[in-house]
PDB file of C-alpha atoms in Angstrom:
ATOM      1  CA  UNK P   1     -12.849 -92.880  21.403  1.00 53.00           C
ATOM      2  CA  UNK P   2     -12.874 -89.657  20.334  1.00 66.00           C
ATOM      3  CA  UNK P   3     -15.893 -87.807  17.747  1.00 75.00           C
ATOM      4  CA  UNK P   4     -14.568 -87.095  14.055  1.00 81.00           C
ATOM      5  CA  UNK P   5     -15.717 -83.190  14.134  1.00 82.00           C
ATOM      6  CA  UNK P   6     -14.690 -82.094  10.641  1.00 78.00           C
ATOM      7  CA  UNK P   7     -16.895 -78.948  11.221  1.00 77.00           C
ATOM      8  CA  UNK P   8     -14.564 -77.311  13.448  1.00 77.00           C
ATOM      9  CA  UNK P   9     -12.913 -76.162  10.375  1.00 78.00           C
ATOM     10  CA  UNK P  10     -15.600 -73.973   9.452  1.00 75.00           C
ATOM     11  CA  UNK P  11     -14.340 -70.483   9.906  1.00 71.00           C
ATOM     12  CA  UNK P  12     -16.274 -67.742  12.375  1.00 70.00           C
ATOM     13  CA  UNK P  13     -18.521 -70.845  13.751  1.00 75.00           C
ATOM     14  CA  UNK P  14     -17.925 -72.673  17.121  1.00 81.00           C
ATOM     15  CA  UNK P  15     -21.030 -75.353  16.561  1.00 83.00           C
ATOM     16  CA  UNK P  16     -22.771 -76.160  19.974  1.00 86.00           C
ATOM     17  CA  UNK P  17     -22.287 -79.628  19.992  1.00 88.00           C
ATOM     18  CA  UNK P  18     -23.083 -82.215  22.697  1.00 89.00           C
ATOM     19  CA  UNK P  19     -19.219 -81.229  24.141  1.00 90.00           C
ATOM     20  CA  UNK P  20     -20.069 -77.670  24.175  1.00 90.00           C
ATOM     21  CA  UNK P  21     -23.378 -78.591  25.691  1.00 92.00           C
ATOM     22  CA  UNK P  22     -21.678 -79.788  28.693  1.00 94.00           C
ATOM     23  CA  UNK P  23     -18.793 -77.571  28.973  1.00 95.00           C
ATOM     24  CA  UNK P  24     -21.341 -74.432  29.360  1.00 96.00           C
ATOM     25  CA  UNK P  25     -24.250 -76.074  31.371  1.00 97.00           C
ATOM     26  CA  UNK P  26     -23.657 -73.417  33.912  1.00 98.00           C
ATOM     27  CA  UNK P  27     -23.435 -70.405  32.419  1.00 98.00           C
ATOM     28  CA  UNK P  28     -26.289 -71.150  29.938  1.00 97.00           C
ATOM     29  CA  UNK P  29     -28.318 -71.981  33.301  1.00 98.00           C
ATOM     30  CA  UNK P  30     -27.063 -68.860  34.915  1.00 98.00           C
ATOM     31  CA  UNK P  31     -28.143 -67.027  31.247  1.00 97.00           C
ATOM     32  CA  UNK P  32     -32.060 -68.223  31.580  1.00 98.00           C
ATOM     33  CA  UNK P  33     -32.348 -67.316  35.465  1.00 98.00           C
ATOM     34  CA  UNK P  34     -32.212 -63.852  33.501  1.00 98.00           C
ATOM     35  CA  UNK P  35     -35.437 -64.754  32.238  1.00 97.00           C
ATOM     36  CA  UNK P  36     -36.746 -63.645  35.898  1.00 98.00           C
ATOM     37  CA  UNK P  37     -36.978 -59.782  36.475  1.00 97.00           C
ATOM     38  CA  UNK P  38     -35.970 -60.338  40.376  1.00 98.00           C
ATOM     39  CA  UNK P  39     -32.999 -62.241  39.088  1.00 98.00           C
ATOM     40  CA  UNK P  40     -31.977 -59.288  36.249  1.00 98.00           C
ATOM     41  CA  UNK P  41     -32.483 -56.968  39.374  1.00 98.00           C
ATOM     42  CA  UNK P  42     -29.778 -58.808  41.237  1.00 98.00           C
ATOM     43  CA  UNK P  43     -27.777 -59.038  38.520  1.00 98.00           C
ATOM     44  CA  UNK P  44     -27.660 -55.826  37.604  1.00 98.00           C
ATOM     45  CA  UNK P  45     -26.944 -54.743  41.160  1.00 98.00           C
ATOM     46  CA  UNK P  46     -24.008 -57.157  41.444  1.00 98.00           C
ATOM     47  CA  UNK P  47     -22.726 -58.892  39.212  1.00 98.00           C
ATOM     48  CA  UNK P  48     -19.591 -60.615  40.546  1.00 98.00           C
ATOM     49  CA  UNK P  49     -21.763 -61.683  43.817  1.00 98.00           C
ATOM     50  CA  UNK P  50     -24.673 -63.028  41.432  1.00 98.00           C
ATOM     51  CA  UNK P  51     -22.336 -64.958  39.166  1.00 98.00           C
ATOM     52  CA  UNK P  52     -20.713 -66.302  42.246  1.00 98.00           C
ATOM     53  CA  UNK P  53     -23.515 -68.158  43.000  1.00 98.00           C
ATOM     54  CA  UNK P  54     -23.589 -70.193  39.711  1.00 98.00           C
ATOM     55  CA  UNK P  55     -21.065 -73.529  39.175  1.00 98.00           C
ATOM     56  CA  UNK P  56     -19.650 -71.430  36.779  1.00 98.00           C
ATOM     57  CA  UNK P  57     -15.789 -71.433  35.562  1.00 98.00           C
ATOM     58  CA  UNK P  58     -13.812 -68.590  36.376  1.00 98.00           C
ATOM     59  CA  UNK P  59     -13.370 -68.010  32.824  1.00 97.00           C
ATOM     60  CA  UNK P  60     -16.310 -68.294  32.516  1.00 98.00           C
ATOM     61  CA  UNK P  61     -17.447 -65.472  35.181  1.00 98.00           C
ATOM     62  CA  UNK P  62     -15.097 -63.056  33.511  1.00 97.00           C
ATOM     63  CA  UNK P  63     -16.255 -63.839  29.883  1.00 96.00           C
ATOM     64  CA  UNK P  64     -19.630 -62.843  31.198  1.00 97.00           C
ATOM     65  CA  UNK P  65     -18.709 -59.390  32.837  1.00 97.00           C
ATOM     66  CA  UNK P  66     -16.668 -58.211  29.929  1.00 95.00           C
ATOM     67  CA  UNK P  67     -20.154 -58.726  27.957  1.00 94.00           C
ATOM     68  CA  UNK P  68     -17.608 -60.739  25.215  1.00 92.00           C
ATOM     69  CA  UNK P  69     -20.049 -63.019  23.796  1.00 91.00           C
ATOM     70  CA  UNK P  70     -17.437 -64.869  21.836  1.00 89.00           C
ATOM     71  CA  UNK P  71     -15.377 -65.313  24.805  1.00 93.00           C
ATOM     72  CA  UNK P  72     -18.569 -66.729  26.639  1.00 95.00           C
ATOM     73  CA  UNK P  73     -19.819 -69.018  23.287  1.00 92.00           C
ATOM     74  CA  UNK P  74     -15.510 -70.381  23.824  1.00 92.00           C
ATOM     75  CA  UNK P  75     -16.661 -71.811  27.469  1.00 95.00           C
ATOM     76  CA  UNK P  76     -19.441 -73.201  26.316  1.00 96.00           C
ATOM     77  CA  UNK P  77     -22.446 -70.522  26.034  1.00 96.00           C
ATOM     78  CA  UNK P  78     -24.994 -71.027  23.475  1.00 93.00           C
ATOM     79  CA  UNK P  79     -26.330 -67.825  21.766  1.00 90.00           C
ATOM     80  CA  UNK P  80     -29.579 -68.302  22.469  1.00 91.00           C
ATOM     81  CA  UNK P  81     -29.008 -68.375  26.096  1.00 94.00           C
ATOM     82  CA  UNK P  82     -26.393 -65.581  25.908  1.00 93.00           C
ATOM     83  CA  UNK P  83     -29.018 -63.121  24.625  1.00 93.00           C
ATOM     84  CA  UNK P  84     -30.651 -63.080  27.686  1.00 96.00           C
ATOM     85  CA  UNK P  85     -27.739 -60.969  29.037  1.00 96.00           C
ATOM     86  CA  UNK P  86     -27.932 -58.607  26.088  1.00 93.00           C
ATOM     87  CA  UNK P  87     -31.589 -57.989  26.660  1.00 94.00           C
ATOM     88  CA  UNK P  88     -30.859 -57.424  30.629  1.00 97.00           C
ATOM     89  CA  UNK P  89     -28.290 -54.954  29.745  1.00 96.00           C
ATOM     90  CA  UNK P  90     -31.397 -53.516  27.141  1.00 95.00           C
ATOM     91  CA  UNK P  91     -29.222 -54.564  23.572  1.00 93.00           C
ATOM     92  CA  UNK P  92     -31.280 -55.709  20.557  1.00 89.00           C
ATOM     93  CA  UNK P  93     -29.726 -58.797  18.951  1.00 87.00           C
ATOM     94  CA  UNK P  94     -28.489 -57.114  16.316  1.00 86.00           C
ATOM     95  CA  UNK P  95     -26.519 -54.853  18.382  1.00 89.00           C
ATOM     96  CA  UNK P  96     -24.923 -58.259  20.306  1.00 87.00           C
ATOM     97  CA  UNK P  97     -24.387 -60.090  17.006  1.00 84.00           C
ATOM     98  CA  UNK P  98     -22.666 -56.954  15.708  1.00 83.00           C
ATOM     99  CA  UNK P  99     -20.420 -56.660  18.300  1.00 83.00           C
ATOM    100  CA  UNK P 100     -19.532 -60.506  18.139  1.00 82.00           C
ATOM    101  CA  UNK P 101     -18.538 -59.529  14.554  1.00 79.00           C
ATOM    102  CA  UNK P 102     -16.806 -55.853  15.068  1.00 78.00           C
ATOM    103  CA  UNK P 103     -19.717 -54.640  13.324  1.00 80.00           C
ATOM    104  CA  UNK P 104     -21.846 -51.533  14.028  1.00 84.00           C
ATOM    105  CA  UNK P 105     -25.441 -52.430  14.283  1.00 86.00           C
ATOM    106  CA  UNK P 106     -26.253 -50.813  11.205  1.00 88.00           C
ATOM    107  CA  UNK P 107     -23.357 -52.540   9.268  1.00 86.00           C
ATOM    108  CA  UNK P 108     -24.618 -56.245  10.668  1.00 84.00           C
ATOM    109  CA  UNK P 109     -28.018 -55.369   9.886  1.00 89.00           C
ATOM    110  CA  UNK P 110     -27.205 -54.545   6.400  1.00 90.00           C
ATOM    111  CA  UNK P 111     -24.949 -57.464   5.688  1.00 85.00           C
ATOM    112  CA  UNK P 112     -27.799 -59.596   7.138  1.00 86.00           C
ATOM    113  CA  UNK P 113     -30.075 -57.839   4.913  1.00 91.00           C
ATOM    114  CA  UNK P 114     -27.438 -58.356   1.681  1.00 90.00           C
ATOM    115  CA  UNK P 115     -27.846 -62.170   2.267  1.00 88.00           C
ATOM    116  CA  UNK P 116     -25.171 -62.502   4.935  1.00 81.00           C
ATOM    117  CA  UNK P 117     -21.403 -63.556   4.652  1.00 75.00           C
ATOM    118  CA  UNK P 118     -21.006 -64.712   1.087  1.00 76.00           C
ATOM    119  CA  UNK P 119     -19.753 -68.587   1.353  1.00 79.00           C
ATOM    120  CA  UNK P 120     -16.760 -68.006  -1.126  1.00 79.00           C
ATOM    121  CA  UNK P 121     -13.456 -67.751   0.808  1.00 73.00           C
ATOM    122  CA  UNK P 122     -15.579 -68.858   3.923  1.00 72.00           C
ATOM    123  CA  UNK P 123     -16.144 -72.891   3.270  1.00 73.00           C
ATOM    124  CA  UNK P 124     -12.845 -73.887   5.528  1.00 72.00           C
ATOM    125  CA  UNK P 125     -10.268 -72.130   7.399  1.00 76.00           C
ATOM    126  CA  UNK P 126      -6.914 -71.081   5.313  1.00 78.00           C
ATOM    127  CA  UNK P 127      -9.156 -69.336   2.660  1.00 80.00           C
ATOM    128  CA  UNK P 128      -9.236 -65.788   2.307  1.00 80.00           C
ATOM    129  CA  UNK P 129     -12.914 -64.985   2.992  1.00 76.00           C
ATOM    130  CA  UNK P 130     -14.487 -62.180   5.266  1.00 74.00           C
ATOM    131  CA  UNK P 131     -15.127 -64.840   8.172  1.00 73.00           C
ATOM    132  CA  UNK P 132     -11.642 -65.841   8.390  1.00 71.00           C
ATOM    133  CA  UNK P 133      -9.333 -65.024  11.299  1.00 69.00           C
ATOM    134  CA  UNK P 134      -6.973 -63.205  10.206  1.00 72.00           C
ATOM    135  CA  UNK P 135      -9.836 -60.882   8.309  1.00 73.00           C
ATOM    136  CA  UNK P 136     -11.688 -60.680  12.156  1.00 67.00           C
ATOM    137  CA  UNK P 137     -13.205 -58.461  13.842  1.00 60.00           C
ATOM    138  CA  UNK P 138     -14.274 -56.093  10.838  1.00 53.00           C
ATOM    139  CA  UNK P 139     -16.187 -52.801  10.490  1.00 48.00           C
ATOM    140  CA  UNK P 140     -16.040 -49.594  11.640  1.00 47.00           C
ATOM    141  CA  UNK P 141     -16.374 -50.263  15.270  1.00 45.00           C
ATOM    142  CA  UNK P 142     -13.602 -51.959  15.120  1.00 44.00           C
ATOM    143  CA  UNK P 143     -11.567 -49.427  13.217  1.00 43.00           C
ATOM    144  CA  UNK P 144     -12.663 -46.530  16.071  1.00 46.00           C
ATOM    145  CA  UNK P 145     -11.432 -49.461  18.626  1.00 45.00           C
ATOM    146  CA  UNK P 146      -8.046 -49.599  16.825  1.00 41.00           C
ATOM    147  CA  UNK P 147      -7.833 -45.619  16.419  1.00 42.00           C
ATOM    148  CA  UNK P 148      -8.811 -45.063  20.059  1.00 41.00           C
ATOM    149  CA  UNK P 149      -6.025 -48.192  21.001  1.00 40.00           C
ATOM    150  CA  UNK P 150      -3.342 -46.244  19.040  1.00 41.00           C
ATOM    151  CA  UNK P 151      -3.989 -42.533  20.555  1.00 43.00           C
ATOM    152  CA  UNK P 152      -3.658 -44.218  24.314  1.00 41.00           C
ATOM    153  CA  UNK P 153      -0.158 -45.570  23.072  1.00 37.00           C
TER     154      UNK P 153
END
């Protein structure tokens, strides 16, 4: 029998429920080997081989080595475990949470520091509030992304 989840309609959140759990036991467990400097040193030196030896999904893999922390949270990745990779690649949480949100650090930081995402338009999907998808990824990063996209065209 399957679990009632009516929070998966909550716009800009994937909860880390007991599914998600299991779906990303192995990259989370590849994330806190990270904790180790010898293991960020093999990391760092390759990837692809180091990720190879985790139980990891493919998907999985390539989530990780396109650094696209939403992708990775998708396969199962919890942030907390995910910012281990940030912090081996030297990123401040801010700058990874910003980038999960097409934010510049400076912008996340200051819409952290304005209280965060107001909840009006943002309760359930089909409203028109900043976390929905069709109003994703936002900020200027994203706008030099899209201006950069359009000059290669």
């Amino acid at each position: 029998m399957a679990l009632d989840k009516p929070y998966l309609d909550v716009p800009g959140t994937l909860i880390f429920d007991a599914e998600q759990s299991r779906k990303g036991y192995w990259i989370n467990q590849f994330c806190m080997s990270l904790m180790k400097a010898e293991n960020r040193e093999r990391f760092k030196a390759n990837e692809r081989a180091y990720l190879d030896e985790w139980a990891m999904t493919e998907e999985q893999k390539l989530a990780v080595l396109a650094r696209d922390l939403n992708w990775c949270m998708r396969t199962g990745g919890n942030i907390y475990f995910l910012a281990k990779i940030g912090a081996t690649d030297g990123k401040s949480f801010q700058q990874m949470a910003g980038s999960m949100t097409g934010m510049t650090e400076e912008e996340y930081r200051n819409m952290m520091i304005g209280g965060g995402r107001s909840v009006e338009g943002n309760r359930y999907i089909g409203e028109n509030g900043t976390a929905q998808a069709h109003n994703q990824p936002q900020g200027k990063s994203h706008l030099n992304a899209s201006a950069n996209d359009q000059k290669a065209n």
